[in-house]
PDB file of C-alpha atoms in Angstrom:
ATOM      1  CA  UNK A   1       0.767 -49.924  16.027  1.00  0.00           C
ATOM      2  CA  UNK A   2      -0.229 -47.006  13.667  1.00  0.00           C
ATOM      3  CA  UNK A   3      -0.222 -47.198   9.948  1.00  0.00           C
ATOM      4  CA  UNK A   4       2.555 -44.911   8.497  1.00  0.00           C
ATOM      5  CA  UNK A   5       0.343 -43.910   5.370  1.00  0.00           C
ATOM      6  CA  UNK A   6      -2.791 -42.984   7.615  1.00  0.00           C
ATOM      7  CA  UNK A   7      -0.669 -40.924   9.750  1.00  0.00           C
ATOM      8  CA  UNK A   8       0.735 -38.969   6.732  1.00  0.00           C
ATOM      9  CA  UNK A   9      -2.813 -38.609   5.569  1.00  0.00           C
ATOM     10  CA  UNK A  10      -4.278 -37.218   8.763  1.00  0.00           C
ATOM     11  CA  UNK A  11      -1.183 -34.631   8.866  1.00  0.00           C
ATOM     12  CA  UNK A  12      -2.028 -33.664   5.051  1.00  0.00           C
ATOM     13  CA  UNK A  13      -5.510 -33.160   6.400  1.00  0.00           C
ATOM     14  CA  UNK A  14      -4.595 -31.032   9.360  1.00  0.00           C
ATOM     15  CA  UNK A  15      -2.227 -28.841   7.307  1.00  0.00           C
ATOM     16  CA  UNK A  16      -5.164 -28.325   4.594  1.00  0.00           C
ATOM     17  CA  UNK A  17      -7.445 -27.462   7.353  1.00  0.00           C
ATOM     18  CA  UNK A  18      -5.121 -24.701   9.078  1.00  0.00           C
ATOM     19  CA  UNK A  19      -4.306 -23.499   5.474  1.00  0.00           C
ATOM     20  CA  UNK A  20      -7.695 -22.473   4.850  1.00  0.00           C
ATOM     21  CA  UNK A  21      -8.135 -20.475   7.960  1.00  0.00           C
ATOM     22  CA  UNK A  22      -9.673 -17.094   6.729  1.00  0.00           C
ATOM     23  CA  UNK A  23     -12.742 -17.691   4.755  1.00  0.00           C
ATOM     24  CA  UNK A  24     -14.467 -15.249   2.046  1.00  0.00           C
ATOM     25  CA  UNK A  25     -16.915 -13.331   4.385  1.00  0.00           C
ATOM     26  CA  UNK A  26     -20.331 -12.235   3.088  1.00  0.00           C
ATOM     27  CA  UNK A  27     -19.439  -8.694   2.527  1.00  0.00           C
ATOM     28  CA  UNK A  28     -16.336  -9.877   0.669  1.00  0.00           C
ATOM     29  CA  UNK A  29     -17.672 -12.100  -1.589  1.00  0.00           C
ATOM     30  CA  UNK A  30     -19.810  -8.982  -2.713  1.00  0.00           C
ATOM     31  CA  UNK A  31     -16.602  -7.337  -4.028  1.00  0.00           C
ATOM     32  CA  UNK A  32     -15.370  -7.072  -7.509  1.00  0.00           C
ATOM     33  CA  UNK A  33     -11.558  -7.041  -8.511  1.00  0.00           C
ATOM     34  CA  UNK A  34     -10.790  -4.286 -11.001  1.00  0.00           C
ATOM     35  CA  UNK A  35      -8.138  -3.321 -12.791  1.00  0.00           C
ATOM     36  CA  UNK A  36      -6.319   0.143 -12.733  1.00  0.00           C
ATOM     37  CA  UNK A  37      -7.607   0.813 -16.354  1.00  0.00           C
ATOM     38  CA  UNK A  38     -11.234  -0.334 -15.400  1.00  0.00           C
ATOM     39  CA  UNK A  39     -11.293   1.706 -12.064  1.00  0.00           C
ATOM     40  CA  UNK A  40     -11.504   5.082 -13.915  1.00  0.00           C
ATOM     41  CA  UNK A  41     -14.836   6.717 -12.549  1.00  0.00           C
ATOM     42  CA  UNK A  42     -14.473   4.826  -9.246  1.00  0.00           C
ATOM     43  CA  UNK A  43     -14.659   6.524  -6.240  1.00  0.00           C
ATOM     44  CA  UNK A  44     -11.626   5.655  -3.442  1.00  0.00           C
ATOM     45  CA  UNK A  45     -12.859   4.821  -0.288  1.00  0.00           C
ATOM     46  CA  UNK A  46      -9.465   3.871   1.499  1.00  0.00           C
ATOM     47  CA  UNK A  47      -6.322   2.228   0.886  1.00  0.00           C
ATOM     48  CA  UNK A  48      -5.193  -0.817   3.237  1.00  0.00           C
ATOM     49  CA  UNK A  49      -2.662  -3.718   3.600  1.00  0.00           C
ATOM     50  CA  UNK A  50      -3.249  -7.146   4.705  1.00  0.00           C
ATOM     51  CA  UNK A  51      -0.919 -10.027   5.554  1.00  0.00           C
ATOM     52  CA  UNK A  52      -1.658 -13.668   5.272  1.00  0.00           C
ATOM     53  CA  UNK A  53      -0.016 -16.987   5.459  1.00  0.00           C
ATOM     54  CA  UNK A  54      -0.276 -17.540   1.521  1.00  0.00           C
ATOM     55  CA  UNK A  55      -1.288 -15.704  -1.269  1.00  0.00           C
ATOM     56  CA  UNK A  56      -4.744 -17.329  -1.598  1.00  0.00           C
ATOM     57  CA  UNK A  57      -5.472 -16.416   1.906  1.00  0.00           C
ATOM     58  CA  UNK A  58      -4.126 -12.915   1.577  1.00  0.00           C
ATOM     59  CA  UNK A  59      -6.256 -12.236  -1.197  1.00  0.00           C
ATOM     60  CA  UNK A  60      -9.464 -13.474   0.600  1.00  0.00           C
ATOM     61  CA  UNK A  61      -8.428 -11.435   3.622  1.00  0.00           C
ATOM     62  CA  UNK A  62      -8.212  -8.195   0.914  1.00  0.00           C
ATOM     63  CA  UNK A  63     -11.652  -8.939  -0.250  1.00  0.00           C
ATOM     64  CA  UNK A  64     -12.925  -9.201   3.171  1.00  0.00           C
ATOM     65  CA  UNK A  65     -11.127  -5.765   4.335  1.00  0.00           C
ATOM     66  CA  UNK A  66     -12.606  -4.151   1.070  1.00  0.00           C
ATOM     67  CA  UNK A  67     -16.266  -5.507   2.190  1.00  0.00           C
ATOM     68  CA  UNK A  68     -15.716  -4.200   5.698  1.00  0.00           C
ATOM     69  CA  UNK A  69     -14.926  -0.814   4.244  1.00  0.00           C
ATOM     70  CA  UNK A  70     -17.999  -0.583   2.549  1.00  0.00           C
ATOM     71  CA  UNK A  71     -16.501  -1.262  -1.078  1.00  0.00           C
ATOM     72  CA  UNK A  72     -18.176  -2.940  -4.111  1.00  0.00           C
ATOM     73  CA  UNK A  73     -14.596  -3.200  -5.852  1.00  0.00           C
ATOM     74  CA  UNK A  74     -11.189  -3.583  -4.990  1.00  0.00           C
ATOM     75  CA  UNK A  75      -7.872  -3.003  -6.942  1.00  0.00           C
ATOM     76  CA  UNK A  76      -4.480  -4.380  -5.689  1.00  0.00           C
ATOM     77  CA  UNK A  77      -1.881  -1.563  -5.855  1.00  0.00           C
ATOM     78  CA  UNK A  78       0.802  -3.723  -5.076  1.00  0.00           C
ATOM     79  CA  UNK A  79       1.196  -7.474  -4.041  1.00  0.00           C
ATOM     80  CA  UNK A  80       4.202  -9.701  -2.792  1.00  0.00           C
ATOM     81  CA  UNK A  81       5.461 -12.383  -1.127  1.00  0.00           C
ATOM     82  CA  UNK A  82       6.923 -11.712   2.585  1.00  0.00           C
ATOM     83  CA  UNK A  83       9.008 -14.180   4.653  1.00  0.00           C
ATOM     84  CA  UNK A  84       5.852 -14.915   6.639  1.00  0.00           C
ATOM     85  CA  UNK A  85       3.654 -15.493   3.720  1.00  0.00           C
ATOM     86  CA  UNK A  86       2.091 -12.566   1.319  1.00  0.00           C
ATOM     87  CA  UNK A  87       1.202  -9.033   1.502  1.00  0.00           C
ATOM     88  CA  UNK A  88      -1.301  -7.004  -0.418  1.00  0.00           C
ATOM     89  CA  UNK A  89      -1.741  -3.124  -0.710  1.00  0.00           C
ATOM     90  CA  UNK A  90      -5.273  -2.471  -1.680  1.00  0.00           C
ATOM     91  CA  UNK A  91      -7.397   0.048  -2.545  1.00  0.00           C
ATOM     92  CA  UNK A  92     -11.324  -0.372  -1.429  1.00  0.00           C
ATOM     93  CA  UNK A  93     -13.531   1.665  -4.014  1.00  0.00           C
ATOM     94  CA  UNK A  94     -17.031   2.634  -4.602  1.00  0.00           C
ATOM     95  CA  UNK A  95     -17.907   1.912  -8.429  1.00  0.00           C
ATOM     96  CA  UNK A  96     -21.196   1.698  -8.719  1.00  0.00           C
ATOM     97  CA  UNK A  97     -22.954   3.921 -11.103  1.00  0.00           C
ATOM     98  CA  UNK A  98     -24.259   6.721  -8.504  1.00  0.00           C
ATOM     99  CA  UNK A  99     -28.082   7.578  -8.809  1.00  0.00           C
ATOM    100  CA  UNK A 100     -27.501  11.063  -9.664  1.00  0.00           C
ATOM    101  CA  UNK A 101     -25.664  10.136 -12.676  1.00  0.00           C
ATOM    102  CA  UNK A 102     -28.055   8.065 -14.374  1.00  0.00           C
ATOM    103  CA  UNK A 103     -29.931  10.872 -16.182  1.00  0.00           C
ATOM    104  CA  UNK A 104     -27.015  11.315 -18.723  1.00  0.00           C
ATOM    105  CA  UNK A 105     -25.073  14.383 -19.335  1.00  0.00           C
ATOM    106  CA  UNK A 106     -26.736  17.536 -18.476  1.00  0.00           C
TER     107      UNK A 106
END
């Protein structure tokens, strides 16, 4: 006969594993989150939408998507909870100072 406590702990562990299904990728980990006010001067790469099972997973998915698009930064245009989890409308941005701007004003 199984111990009810060990069965409950096993179910919690399995749930925790599936809840972390989306991991932050190497590209996604290099993306910075910026606010609208701090994104002045950034170049828009592309707007995108991701949907995940919860807010944390969806945010990781957004960072990963921005990284795949070649962004160094990302802004969240809109985020909301939906019936199946969460959705983020994100903006992939290039915010690193361009090399031709390093000489200052002409």
